[in-house]
Amino acid sequence: MKKIISAIFLLMMAVNFTHAQSNQELYLNALDDWHDGHYPQALTAFNTIMNSSESGEFLDRIALQTGELFEVTELSDDGANIRFSDDGKFAIYEKNEEGKLFTVVHDVTGNKRVMKIHGKKLIVLKDGSVIFEQVDENDELKKAAEKRNVDVQKASETGDRSLWRQALNAYAFVEAKNTRLFHLDKAQTNQKDITPEEIIMGEKLISSDEKKLFFVGMKPGSEYSDIFEFDISKGEMKRLTDSQNFESNLHFADGGSKLVFNFNPRNTIASPAIVQAEITNKTGVFDLSASKLTILEGRLLDVFGSEVLLLQTKDNESKLLISGLSGEKELREIFSTDKPLADPILSPERKKVAFSLKEQDDFEVYTVNLEDGDLHRVSREIQHDRFPVFLTENKVAAAKGEGRHRRSFMYDLESGEEMKLFHNNSIRTIAPEYEWVSNSTGDKLLIVAERDGNTISPERGVYVLDFNKKISKETLLSRIEKNLNEELALREKGQKLFEQISDEVREVVSKASVNRVYTYENDLYKFDSKYISKPGNDKAAEYLYNTYKSFGYEPEYQWFTPAGRDVYGGKTANVIATLKGTTNPELVYVVSSHYDSVERGPGADDNTSGTAALLEAARILADNPQPATIIFASFTGEEAGLLGSREFVRQAQEKGMKIVGALNNDMVGMANDSRLDNTIRYSNPGIRDIQHASAFLFTDMVTYDALYYKFTDAHAYYEAYGDIVGGIGSYPVLGNPFYHQWNDNLETINHQLVTEVAKSTAATMMLLASSPSRIKNVAVENEGKNKFSVDWELSPEAGISEYIIHYQNTKGELKTVKAKKPGLSISDVAAGNTIQVKAVNSKGVDGWDWASVE
């Protein structure tokens, strides 16, 4: 059916493209359509171009506009700690299976798994054998894991990051204590325990002759780590250092005659107690033949021959230095700055250093030439650009965006060209990335990412991108058709969802005013920081109360005292306004935003923007009550650990409030280009599709989506009520460089974008509150011979006219049946298929989400 829809649409659109219009004109017009969110028109034009004789001239550009240009292969649906083998033939990653950690060696040329070892930190030796670590899953470790989980949950609830770090640290120390070292031969038949006794091992480095292992280790009872030398065949071990420090980043230098490493202020193996080391920001050079330790000022970045690259930071000044291995007399300054500098890395030929530099508000990637100190700016983007990786001497990959939602780009240092690398090849869904590793020749890139946009599940896929292989024309055409089908289906669904109430929605959203939105923002901005310990928190709460009241609501404060927190005046409050339902007042939909900010800033985007959108949605809906009740909730204490939202949910459950759906808007006001775009962050796909529809039907906003709710107020709803949440947030479309900074100021906000969010929010709430909620307790019983009885709970809404049941029959055909009340028998459905049920009310409005059962 979808193919028929897209074929008809293509035919209809094609008649609008005159023969006089060149492919170049068609392409440029398609770009305009794409940027305006008119995806069907853009995709149809792309399809026309790619089916023309000039398709080769446009393949690269259209591929990059719609997704990836280079071939990407999924190696695993879950993995982390990626790396290539030295020869680049194998990708190595770690993954969890059935509660155990495995290391996988994958042949990237033949695309096949060649080894899977129960263990981690694998070292592949020249003869094909391997050395690896394996954790003993004993009672001590299980108890440590249970305690870690309890403490992490407590840290999440209280916002205590110190407790969170201590919990992870303590577990890591117990895990290190219970870790053994093994050698496994190439045939994988002979495994030998080679663990050095009475030592807790950390980072390892093997000698070029593979006879000795050098590692960071701790003896039981010691407060500090040291570097040890272990003779693998003899089983003999000796301690090389005794410096009362913590070591990391081990390298060989001078042909393997010296060990070079960092001294760290904290334990790299992990310990329950965090001990401050005596020496920090320094590099150690240990002469293996003379058993002599030399200390260099600065942090080790890399080693090349008999020289090292150091980063020296002192009195807010950062210096990149080259040093010989004997000390200060040989230091040579390459670059210095009083700006924050991060992520420095050497080029393959050791002629350049790439790094991230925060010259103004955000980090940008730069390179500096080691010979003459020439500085070259690589990236120019309002988002943070971080973690450069040299692919070749003149090509650098780097990541754009905030930490949870970074994406990879490639920069040509000679031409200045910028290219997107990784994508999930769909229009709406975003694919956050987390790790990037290049092979030694720079023609392949390993990436860990959530290509399906699911940031909730712990699984993160492992992918290899091959710069030698561009996608084919056929692959691109298939991608265009798939996206067009999905976009047409989304739009058809959206039109149908809003069909019965679209006129009413348009009338309501037409009242939205950008001037009103700016007034709310400006008023709240003047209170400065609204963190719970600041007077601005109380002032903002009072302002919100009075503003809701001015709209005609009878607002209420939800005062509470967070335990163990420094709170201004001893207590803080959520501010709640209620629009009572006309038909089903006992059923509640909540739309919320937190009004507090971080302690050091006014929080214009995070989250005055979301608060202003909430207020405007409340204003334009004030005289338009809906069948179900709508609660507008301005939460306090989000930045202190979701305090307000959890208190709201606690009271709601205590009162027996029937919350059946929720939206939460957080950071909705910053745009970095000509588009008004934002991300739907959802747990419920039904709400997601309504929000997409509300955007393209009633606003000028373009929406993307990501399955995301953790560490936002939406998390509090999910904990109590399950997957009933949607909402708008800027991430991951835009990584706001002012996020949680002092300069999250009002002048960075696009007030029209905030207004579009208010419109979308109001439209979405109107449909939710006008629709039957999701059916509960759908159950099936097998009656034999492909016959099943289906039953479900009566819909709680008044005026339900019928129920719709969708299923696939034994031929794979999609079937629809209807019932006036719960319960019916289906005679031609195959076991294992999914049966979906939703209610329809007397106005012909369908339920906003299916209830499903296999």
PDB file of N, CA, C and O in Angstrom, residues 296 364 379 780:
ATOM      1  N   LEU A 296      58.683  15.488  34.055  1.00  0.00           N
ATOM      2  CA  LEU A 296      58.524  16.599  33.129  1.00  0.00           C
ATOM      3  C   LEU A 296      57.288  17.398  33.508  1.00  0.00           C
ATOM      4  O   LEU A 296      56.269  16.821  33.894  1.00  0.00           O
ATOM      5  N   GLU A 364      35.799  25.134  19.287  1.00  0.00           N
ATOM      6  CA  GLU A 364      36.021  24.912  17.859  1.00  0.00           C
ATOM      7  C   GLU A 364      37.307  24.123  17.687  1.00  0.00           C
ATOM      8  O   GLU A 364      38.191  24.148  18.555  1.00  0.00           O
ATOM      9  N   SER A 379      36.912  24.286  12.268  1.00  0.00           N
ATOM     10  CA  SER A 379      35.446  24.268  12.318  1.00  0.00           C
ATOM     11  C   SER A 379      34.895  25.659  12.618  1.00  0.00           C
ATOM     12  O   SER A 379      35.549  26.488  13.261  1.00  0.00           O
ATOM     13  N   VAL A 780      -4.950 -11.917  25.225  1.00  0.00           N
ATOM     14  CA  VAL A 780      -5.408 -12.870  24.215  1.00  0.00           C
ATOM     15  C   VAL A 780      -5.337 -14.278  24.781  1.00  0.00           C
ATOM     16  O   VAL A 780      -4.517 -14.576  25.653  1.00  0.00           O
TER      17      VAL A 780
END
